[in-house]
Short mmCIF file of C-alpha atoms in Angstrom, two decimals:
data_model
loop_
_atom_site.label_atom_id
_atom_site.label_comp_id
_atom_site.label_asym_id
_atom_site.label_seq_id
_atom_site.Cartn_x
_atom_site.Cartn_y
_atom_site.Cartn_z
CA UNK E 1 113.64 136.89 56.74
CA UNK E 2 112.01 133.84 58.48
CA UNK E 3 111.70 134.01 62.34
CA UNK E 4 113.09 130.40 62.47
CA UNK E 5 116.08 131.18 59.96
CA UNK E 6 116.61 134.50 62.46
CA UNK E 7 116.75 132.85 65.75
CA UNK E 8 118.45 129.55 64.65
CA UNK E 9 121.42 131.73 63.07
CA UNK E 10 121.53 133.74 66.56
CA UNK E 11 121.45 130.65 68.85
CA UNK E 12 124.00 128.88 66.92
CA UNK E 13 126.31 131.88 66.78
CA UNK E 14 126.20 132.43 70.33
CA UNK E 15 126.74 128.57 71.18
CA UNK E 16 129.40 128.65 68.89
CA UNK E 17 131.34 131.12 70.64
CA UNK E 18 131.16 129.59 73.93
CA UNK E 19 134.10 127.81 75.46
CA UNK E 20 132.65 124.41 76.11
CA UNK E 21 131.44 123.89 72.30
CA UNK E 22 134.72 124.74 71.02
CA UNK E 23 136.50 122.44 73.74
CA UNK E 24 134.07 119.45 73.02
CA UNK E 25 134.67 119.74 69.29
CA UNK E 26 138.30 119.90 69.50
CA UNK E 27 138.93 117.34 72.26
CA UNK E 28 136.69 115.21 69.91
CA UNK E 29 139.05 116.07 67.09
CA UNK E 30 142.38 115.30 68.94
CA UNK E 31 141.22 111.80 70.19
CA UNK E 32 140.50 111.06 66.34
CA UNK E 33 143.64 112.29 65.59
CA UNK E 34 145.33 110.08 68.50
CA UNK E 35 143.42 107.23 67.30
CA UNK E 36 145.04 107.41 63.63
CA UNK E 37 148.64 107.76 65.42
CA UNK E 38 147.81 104.45 67.19
CA UNK E 39 146.58 102.83 64.32
CA UNK E 40 149.33 103.91 62.16
CA UNK E 41 151.64 101.80 64.44
CA UNK E 42 149.88 98.61 63.70
CA UNK E 43 148.89 96.76 60.43
CA UNK E 44 145.87 95.24 58.64
CA UNK E 45 142.96 94.65 60.23
CA UNK E 46 144.31 96.09 63.67
CA UNK E 47 144.89 99.52 62.22
CA UNK E 48 141.45 99.66 60.49
CA UNK E 49 139.61 98.46 64.01
CA UNK E 50 142.12 101.03 65.96
CA UNK E 51 140.95 103.78 63.83
CA UNK E 52 137.19 102.89 63.63
CA UNK E 53 136.82 102.08 67.22
CA UNK E 54 138.41 105.37 68.78
CA UNK E 55 136.59 107.76 66.19
CA UNK E 56 133.37 105.43 67.15
CA UNK E 57 133.97 106.27 70.74
CA UNK E 58 134.30 110.05 70.27
CA UNK E 59 130.88 109.81 68.00
CA UNK E 60 129.25 108.11 71.15
CA UNK E 61 130.48 109.94 74.27
CA UNK E 62 131.59 113.20 73.17
CA UNK E 63 128.37 113.09 71.06
CA UNK E 64 126.52 112.35 73.83
CA UNK E 65 128.09 115.02 76.10
CA UNK E 66 127.75 117.92 73.31
CA UNK E 67 123.90 116.68 71.99
CA UNK E 68 122.56 116.53 75.96
CA UNK E 69 124.28 119.72 76.63
CA UNK E 70 122.82 121.71 73.40
CA UNK E 71 119.21 120.20 73.94
CA UNK E 72 119.10 120.87 77.68
CA UNK E 73 119.59 124.30 77.31
CA UNK E 74 116.87 124.78 74.55
CA UNK E 75 114.37 126.50 77.04
CA UNK E 76 114.75 126.50 81.02
CA UNK E 77 117.47 129.06 81.95
CA UNK E 78 117.06 131.38 78.93
CA UNK E 79 113.13 131.34 79.67
CA UNK E 80 114.02 131.95 83.29
CA UNK E 81 116.82 134.80 82.34
CA UNK E 82 114.76 136.78 80.16
CA UNK E 83 116.27 135.79 76.73
CA UNK E 84 113.39 133.68 75.64
CA UNK E 85 111.13 136.27 76.74
CA UNK E 86 113.01 139.09 74.36
CA UNK E 87 112.12 136.65 71.09
CA UNK E 88 108.64 135.94 72.39
CA UNK E 89 107.65 139.88 72.80
CA UNK E 90 108.81 140.50 69.14
CA UNK E 91 105.65 139.18 68.31
CA UNK E 92 107.15 135.51 67.12
CA UNK E 93 104.96 132.86 68.20
CA UNK E 94 106.29 130.70 70.68
CA UNK E 95 106.15 127.58 68.54
CA UNK E 96 108.27 129.30 66.36
CA UNK E 97 110.87 130.69 68.96
CA UNK E 98 111.35 126.90 70.29
CA UNK E 99 111.56 125.67 66.78
CA UNK E 100 114.16 128.09 66.02
CA UNK E 101 115.92 127.58 69.23
CA UNK E 102 116.02 123.79 68.25
CA UNK E 103 117.02 124.37 64.92
CA UNK E 104 120.02 126.32 65.93
CA UNK E 105 121.26 123.83 68.18
CA UNK E 106 121.01 121.19 65.60
CA UNK E 107 123.08 123.47 63.14
CA UNK E 108 125.66 123.32 66.01
CA UNK E 109 125.46 119.47 66.32
CA UNK E 110 125.52 118.93 62.42
CA UNK E 111 128.61 120.95 62.01
CA UNK E 112 130.81 119.23 64.80
CA UNK E 113 129.86 116.10 63.45
CA UNK E 114 130.74 117.24 59.72
CA UNK E 115 134.24 118.32 61.38
CA UNK E 116 134.81 115.10 63.55
CA UNK E 117 133.75 113.15 60.09
CA UNK E 118 136.09 115.17 57.89
CA UNK E 119 139.00 114.89 60.41
CA UNK E 120 138.39 111.00 60.78
CA UNK E 121 138.27 110.61 56.72
CA UNK E 122 141.48 112.51 56.50
CA UNK E 123 143.21 110.59 59.16
CA UNK E 124 142.12 107.37 57.49
CA UNK E 125 143.67 108.34 54.25
CA UNK E 126 146.51 109.36 56.08
CA UNK E 127 147.25 105.78 57.32
CA UNK E 128 146.68 104.24 54.05
CA UNK E 129 142.87 103.24 54.56
CA UNK E 130 141.46 105.35 51.69
CA UNK E 131 138.51 107.66 52.84
CA UNK E 132 136.85 104.70 54.78
CA UNK E 133 132.97 104.44 53.53
CA UNK E 134 132.04 102.58 56.51
CA UNK E 135 133.18 104.96 58.89
CA UNK E 136 131.74 107.56 57.16
CA UNK E 137 127.99 105.94 57.31
CA UNK E 138 128.64 105.32 61.05
CA UNK E 139 129.39 109.00 61.41
CA UNK E 140 125.91 109.88 59.94
CA UNK E 141 124.46 107.10 61.94
CA UNK E 142 125.65 108.25 65.28
CA UNK E 143 124.51 112.05 63.92
CA UNK E 144 120.96 110.79 63.61
CA UNK E 145 121.32 109.17 67.06
CA UNK E 146 122.65 112.38 68.52
CA UNK E 147 119.82 114.25 67.07
CA UNK E 148 117.28 112.17 68.92
CA UNK E 149 119.38 112.71 72.33
CA UNK E 150 119.12 116.91 71.39
CA UNK E 151 115.55 116.92 70.84
CA UNK E 152 114.30 114.36 73.75
CA UNK E 153 116.56 117.16 75.92
CA UNK E 154 114.92 119.90 74.34
CA UNK E 155 111.47 118.73 75.33
CA UNK E 156 112.52 117.79 78.98
CA UNK E 157 114.08 121.53 79.15
CA UNK E 158 110.55 122.82 78.59
CA UNK E 159 109.93 121.57 82.25
CA UNK E 160 113.06 120.42 83.90
CA UNK E 161 116.36 122.15 84.84
CA UNK E 162 119.54 121.77 82.50
CA UNK E 163 121.26 119.31 84.40
CA UNK E 164 117.67 116.82 84.70
CA UNK E 165 117.03 117.47 80.87
CA UNK E 166 120.46 116.16 79.93
CA UNK E 167 120.35 112.95 81.96
CA UNK E 168 116.84 111.95 81.18
CA UNK E 169 117.55 112.29 77.46
CA UNK E 170 120.66 110.31 77.87
CA UNK E 171 118.69 107.46 79.56
CA UNK E 172 116.16 107.65 76.81
CA UNK E 173 118.97 107.12 73.97
CA UNK E 174 120.09 104.22 76.43
CA UNK E 175 116.81 102.66 76.61
CA UNK E 176 116.33 103.15 72.68
CA UNK E 177 119.17 101.33 72.48
CA UNK E 178 118.57 98.56 74.90
CA UNK E 179 115.49 97.88 72.85
CA UNK E 180 117.17 97.15 69.77
CA UNK E 181 119.41 94.98 71.68
CA UNK E 182 116.69 93.27 73.00
CA UNK E 183 114.71 93.07 69.95
CA UNK E 184 117.68 91.41 68.40
CA UNK E 185 117.74 88.99 71.10
CA UNK E 186 114.16 88.14 70.45
CA UNK E 187 114.89 87.46 66.86
CA UNK E 188 118.08 85.28 67.43
CA UNK E 189 115.17 83.38 69.97
CA UNK E 190 117.47 83.80 73.07
CA UNK E 191 114.87 85.51 74.99
CA UNK E 192 111.97 83.56 76.36
CA UNK E 193 108.65 83.73 74.72
CA UNK E 194 106.83 85.42 77.51
CA UNK E 195 108.78 88.81 77.06
CA UNK E 196 108.97 88.60 73.00
CA UNK E 197 105.43 90.10 72.86
CA UNK E 198 106.48 93.20 74.93
CA UNK E 199 109.62 93.77 73.68
CA UNK E 200 108.38 93.67 70.14
CA UNK E 201 105.28 95.96 71.02
CA UNK E 202 107.76 98.87 72.79
CA UNK E 203 110.07 98.01 69.55
CA UNK E 204 107.41 98.73 66.92
CA UNK E 205 106.31 102.36 69.15
CA UNK E 206 109.54 103.80 70.53
CA UNK E 207 112.54 104.99 68.51
CA UNK E 208 115.64 102.95 67.97
CA UNK E 209 118.82 103.54 68.01
CA UNK E 210 120.59 103.31 64.74
CA UNK E 211 123.27 100.77 64.38
CA UNK E 212 125.65 101.26 61.21
CA UNK E 213 126.84 98.05 59.16
CA UNK E 214 130.24 98.88 60.63
CA UNK E 215 129.07 98.78 64.25
CA UNK E 216 127.50 95.78 63.80
CA UNK E 217 130.22 93.89 62.33
CA UNK E 218 132.78 95.06 65.00
CA UNK E 219 130.36 94.36 67.58
CA UNK E 220 130.16 90.46 66.38
CA UNK E 221 134.00 90.40 66.44
CA UNK E 222 134.14 92.20 69.93
CA UNK E 223 136.35 94.88 68.32
CA UNK E 224 134.25 97.94 68.62
CA UNK E 225 135.47 99.01 71.95
CA UNK E 226 133.54 101.53 73.98
CA UNK E 227 131.22 102.29 71.24
CA UNK E 228 129.74 98.67 71.33
CA UNK E 229 130.59 96.01 73.73
CA UNK E 230 129.76 92.67 72.54
CA UNK E 231 125.93 91.85 73.30
CA UNK E 232 125.79 88.44 75.41
CA UNK E 233 122.22 87.52 76.75
CA UNK E 234 121.72 84.16 78.72
CA UNK E 235 125.45 83.36 77.67
CA UNK E 236 124.33 83.63 74.02
CA UNK E 237 126.19 86.08 71.60
CA UNK E 238 123.69 88.14 70.26
CA UNK E 239 124.28 89.83 66.87
CA UNK E 240 122.89 93.50 66.55
CA UNK E 241 122.08 93.62 62.73
CA UNK E 242 122.55 96.98 61.15
CA UNK E 243 119.43 99.35 61.25
CA UNK E 244 117.24 99.25 58.13
CA UNK E 245 115.93 102.34 56.16
CA UNK E 246 112.63 102.02 57.61
CA UNK E 247 114.06 102.26 61.00
CA UNK E 248 116.25 105.18 60.04
CA UNK E 249 113.25 107.01 58.87
CA UNK E 250 111.23 105.77 62.04
CA UNK E 251 113.83 107.53 64.19
CA UNK E 252 113.79 110.75 62.31
CA UNK E 253 109.92 110.93 62.77
CA UNK E 254 110.63 110.42 66.35
CA UNK E 255 113.09 113.27 66.25
CA UNK E 256 110.61 115.78 64.49
CA UNK E 257 107.81 114.74 66.69
CA UNK E 258 109.99 115.40 69.98
CA UNK E 259 111.21 118.94 68.48
CA UNK E 260 107.23 119.79 67.94
CA UNK E 261 106.22 118.67 71.00
CA UNK E 262 108.72 120.68 72.61
CA UNK E 263 107.48 123.51 70.93
CA UNK E 264 103.88 122.95 71.59
CA UNK E 265 104.47 122.26 75.21
CA UNK E 266 106.06 125.58 75.69
CA UNK E 267 103.03 127.62 74.67
CA UNK E 268 101.66 127.62 78.17
CA UNK E 269 104.47 128.10 80.22
CA UNK E 270 105.36 130.90 82.11
CA UNK E 271 108.47 132.79 81.15
CA UNK E 272 110.34 135.94 82.40
CA UNK X 1 93.03 153.06 75.93
CA UNK X 2 96.75 151.29 75.25
CA UNK X 3 96.29 149.51 78.46
CA UNK X 4 93.10 148.57 80.33
CA UNK X 5 93.29 145.79 83.13
CA UNK X 6 91.08 144.77 85.90
CA UNK X 7 91.99 142.79 88.77
CA UNK X 8 95.44 141.58 87.54
CA UNK X 9 96.23 137.96 89.05
CA UNK X 10 99.29 136.29 88.34
CA UNK X 11 100.46 132.74 89.75
CA UNK X 12 103.34 131.11 88.92
CA UNK X 13 102.09 127.39 89.97
CA UNK X 14 98.80 126.19 89.13
CA UNK X 15 96.97 126.69 92.61
CA UNK X 16 100.00 128.15 94.06
CA UNK X 17 100.00 131.70 96.03
CA UNK X 18 99.23 134.82 94.22
CA UNK X 19 102.39 136.47 92.84
CA UNK X 20 100.28 139.44 92.08
CA UNK X 21 96.46 139.99 92.74
CA UNK X 22 93.96 143.00 92.30
CA UNK X 23 95.95 145.37 90.23
CA UNK X 24 94.06 147.67 87.64
CA UNK X 25 95.66 149.82 84.87
CA UNK X 26 94.36 152.65 82.65
CA UNK X 27 96.97 153.74 80.57
CA UNK X 28 96.15 155.67 77.40
CA UNK X 29 98.01 156.64 74.41
CA UNK X 30 100.53 159.25 75.34
CA UNK X 31 100.69 158.72 79.12
CA UNK X 32 102.78 157.00 81.33
CA UNK X 33 102.56 154.68 84.56
CA UNK X 34 105.00 153.65 87.06
CA UNK X 35 104.80 150.69 89.15
CA UNK X 36 107.18 150.84 92.14
CA UNK X 37 107.42 148.48 95.25
CA UNK X 38 110.09 146.87 97.19
CA UNK X 39 112.25 143.76 95.42
CA UNK X 40 109.85 141.02 95.20
CA UNK X 41 106.74 142.81 95.46
CA UNK X 42 105.40 141.82 91.92
CA UNK X 43 106.37 144.54 89.80
CA UNK X 44 107.81 142.48 87.21
CA UNK X 45 105.04 140.00 87.19
CA UNK X 46 102.52 142.67 86.39
CA UNK X 47 104.88 143.67 83.27
CA UNK X 48 105.30 139.98 82.65
CA UNK X 49 101.00 139.41 82.79
CA UNK X 50 100.39 142.60 80.44
CA UNK X 51 102.91 140.80 77.98
CA UNK X 52 101.01 137.54 78.11
CA UNK X 53 104.55 135.84 79.50
CA UNK X 54 103.35 134.76 82.92
CA UNK X 55 99.53 133.61 81.53
CA UNK X 56 97.72 136.16 83.74
CA UNK X 57 94.05 136.18 85.27
CA UNK X 58 91.72 139.14 85.16
CA UNK X 59 90.59 141.00 82.35
CA UNK X 60 93.37 142.69 80.71
CA UNK X 61 93.12 144.32 77.21
CA UNK X 62 96.54 145.64 75.33
CA UNK X 63 96.46 147.79 72.26
CA UNK X 64 92.72 146.02 71.61
CA UNK X 65 93.96 142.52 72.32
CA UNK X 66 94.29 139.84 74.73
CA UNK X 67 97.92 139.92 76.40
CA UNK X 68 100.40 138.13 74.13
CA UNK X 69 98.63 138.40 70.93
CA UNK X 70 101.58 138.18 68.42
CA UNK X 71 100.31 140.84 66.42
CA UNK X 72 100.15 143.17 69.21
CA UNK X 73 103.43 142.15 70.63
CA UNK X 74 105.11 143.54 67.40
CA UNK X 75 103.70 147.02 68.39
CA UNK X 76 105.16 146.63 71.85
CA UNK X 77 108.95 147.81 72.88
CA UNK X 78 110.30 145.33 75.86
CA UNK X 79 113.32 146.19 77.94
CA UNK X 80 113.86 143.26 80.70
CA UNK X 81 115.51 143.53 84.03
CA UNK X 82 119.08 142.65 84.87
CA UNK X 83 121.24 140.45 82.48
CA UNK X 84 118.57 138.99 79.72
CA UNK X 85 121.28 138.20 76.71
CA UNK X 86 122.51 134.98 75.59
CA UNK X 87 126.33 134.77 76.51
CA UNK X 88 128.41 134.65 72.95
CA UNK X 89 126.65 137.14 71.31
CA UNK X 90 127.74 141.00 70.75
CA UNK X 91 125.24 143.44 71.86
CA UNK X 92 124.56 144.79 68.29
CA UNK X 93 123.32 141.31 67.53
CA UNK X 94 121.08 141.02 70.10
CA UNK X 95 119.45 144.55 68.94
CA UNK X 96 119.23 143.26 65.43
CA UNK X 97 117.83 139.78 66.47
CA UNK X 98 114.77 142.25 68.20
CA UNK X 99 114.46 144.36 64.96
CA UNK X 100 114.61 141.31 62.53
CA UNK X 101 111.94 139.35 64.39
CA UNK X 102 109.82 142.53 64.48
CA UNK X 103 110.16 143.22 61.01
CA UNK X 104 112.74 146.09 61.15
CA UNK X 105 116.15 146.47 59.64
CA UNK X 106 119.63 146.63 60.71
CA UNK X 107 119.40 150.45 60.45
CA UNK X 108 116.55 150.51 62.79
CA UNK X 109 118.69 148.35 65.17
CA UNK X 110 121.47 150.92 64.97
CA UNK X 111 119.45 153.59 65.51
CA UNK X 112 118.04 152.30 68.80
CA UNK X 113 121.53 151.59 70.10
CA UNK X 114 122.51 154.92 69.56
CA UNK X 115 119.44 156.73 70.90
CA UNK X 116 120.34 154.44 74.50
CA UNK X 117 123.90 155.43 74.30
CA UNK X 118 125.23 151.99 74.24
CA UNK X 119 129.25 152.90 74.07
CA UNK X 120 130.54 149.28 73.37
CA UNK X 121 127.77 147.85 70.67
CA UNK X 122 130.50 145.19 69.33
CA UNK X 123 131.36 143.98 72.53
CA UNK X 124 130.18 140.50 73.45
CA UNK X 125 127.29 140.63 75.96
CA UNK X 126 129.11 138.71 78.81
CA UNK X 127 131.81 141.48 78.62
CA UNK X 128 129.90 144.45 78.75
CA UNK X 129 129.73 146.94 81.70
CA UNK X 130 126.50 146.69 83.74
CA UNK X 131 125.46 150.27 82.37
CA UNK X 132 125.78 149.08 79.05
CA UNK X 133 123.98 146.02 79.43
CA UNK X 134 121.22 148.19 80.71
CA UNK X 135 121.38 150.43 77.92
CA UNK X 136 121.57 147.38 75.65
CA UNK X 137 118.05 146.40 77.18
CA UNK X 138 116.71 150.03 76.63
CA UNK X 139 117.93 150.00 72.91
CA UNK X 140 115.84 146.55 72.36
CA UNK X 141 112.93 148.49 73.75
CA UNK X 142 113.28 151.13 71.49
CA UNK X 143 113.80 149.62 67.99
CA UNK X 144 110.82 150.52 65.36
CA UNK X 145 109.08 153.06 67.49
CA UNK X 146 106.91 150.99 69.14
CA UNK X 147 103.36 152.11 70.51
CA UNK X 148 103.91 150.86 74.11
CA UNK X 149 107.06 151.12 75.71
CA UNK X 150 107.47 148.11 78.75
CA UNK X 151 110.34 149.25 80.68
CA UNK X 152 111.64 146.68 83.65
CA UNK X 153 113.94 148.24 86.06
CA UNK X 154 115.24 150.81 83.93
CA UNK X 155 118.40 152.81 84.71
CA UNK X 156 118.08 156.59 84.70
CA UNK X 157 120.18 157.53 81.97
CA UNK X 158 119.74 160.94 80.20
CA UNK X 159 118.97 159.12 77.33
CA UNK X 160 116.19 156.79 79.01
CA UNK X 161 114.43 160.22 79.97
CA UNK X 162 114.89 161.58 76.69
CA UNK X 163 113.26 157.98 75.10
CA UNK X 164 110.20 158.05 77.43
CA UNK X 165 109.46 161.91 76.55
CA UNK X 166 110.10 161.21 72.79
CA UNK X 167 107.77 158.09 73.00
CA UNK X 168 104.91 160.11 74.98
CA UNK X 169 105.37 163.06 73.05
CA UNK X 170 104.42 161.22 69.46
CA UNK X 171 101.62 159.34 71.37
CA UNK X 172 103.18 155.83 72.58
CA UNK X 173 102.21 154.82 76.28
CA UNK X 174 105.05 154.07 78.84
CA UNK X 175 104.99 151.23 81.37
CA UNK X 176 107.62 151.02 83.84
CA UNK X 177 107.97 149.25 87.13
CA UNK X 178 111.03 150.06 89.29
CA UNK X 179 112.01 149.67 93.35
CA UNK X 180 114.09 152.81 92.93
CA UNK X 181 111.94 155.59 91.35
CA UNK X 182 114.20 158.57 91.46
CA UNK X 183 112.67 160.99 88.73
CA UNK X 184 110.56 158.77 86.93
CA UNK X 185 107.41 159.41 88.91
CA UNK X 186 107.35 162.88 87.71
CA UNK X 187 108.22 162.04 84.02
CA UNK X 188 105.52 159.34 83.91
CA UNK X 189 102.89 161.05 85.98
CA UNK X 190 100.94 158.21 87.62
CA UNK X 191 102.21 155.35 89.31
CA UNK X 192 100.85 152.88 91.53
CA UNK X 193 102.95 151.30 94.82
CA UNK X 194 102.75 147.56 95.15
CA UNK X 195 103.39 145.59 98.31
CA UNK X 196 103.41 141.89 98.55
CA UNK X 197 101.77 141.73 95.16
CA UNK X 198 99.00 144.00 96.17
CA UNK X 199 98.50 147.71 95.32
CA UNK X 200 98.80 149.70 98.75
#
């Protein structure tokens, strides 16, 4: 069997059995169900907004906790504790070992998001809103954002400890999100031209947080709650547009770059 | 010669202090070598240098290749010290992974678990008694009858001595390190004592 498949399967199995990963998944699902219960007591657009904003909050907050924790454990502690060394001494190239460990963590992240998205779809149907395709697309958008966080944390974990890796990765994601917001402000001409060149350059280079059509529309109405407060710059309301397919592909390419960088950086690290 | 090393040096940080310096090893097929010393004397660092895990300095050849060469590592059985396993996995899954990555089947993993005397192979590693954890580590080293056994802090179970004897009898070399030698010096035949990273 392919060594990446062997390592990713073992890593995913081990993580799936740990209490913290199960707890994050269950708590997230419980909050989505609670949102549906609250939404059921309301009517029309208010019910739809409640269901969507509670679910979006889970995707953002619980998703960040899950992705940062998964990515931050890719190398550091297991490399110092001997587990990564055991995988390397089987003759598996170091690059392959790290890629397998990242893929294993991605499998857990995807599995948890699939469960949350399914729970949200069932809850939406139960309160009479159908499967809610917009919320489904938002789930996929947030999954991509969290893959970005996971791969950034994985890269950090080659050199930093788990806590520092997780924090740096979350700050990295917030920076990518801020860049998207600032670019929207540049396009709306609410930022001085002196800054627009720098912001545009950074926007073109760095990965971009993905904004779904649902979040963009709710943010404009200030109805997205924790998941996306209305953006106001220089007393102007800025509408953050939904990400284009080019942005989706660009950020995915960055995820691949971060994962490969983690694997290549690991080649010279001392391990136990 | 299975291992030929001259002036092994290990530094964990570029420009940092030497963890190990001036260690020479000559280990031929069918023979053994024990590295002894106090805790923190550099024994494990020497083993990591031989395996290419710690980016060593010096002139080192292992099974005819530089340390860390993936094709050579496939011929080495490695039993790390303490508790090197990822939580959540069962002992059998750990050894099966080592077997699969080394190109061996599940039957060879089961045989290694049996040889090492692991009593509860289907227990999660975090629930293992220390003794069974050490046996699981030994089982990882025994998978596939390697040409070189590298044992870090092996506990002296009857299965350990039997495995070392069997390995040397079939022409494999054994390199071990421990702070508590017990009967291992007599079994392995040669030893090096380390004090603060240097022989002596």
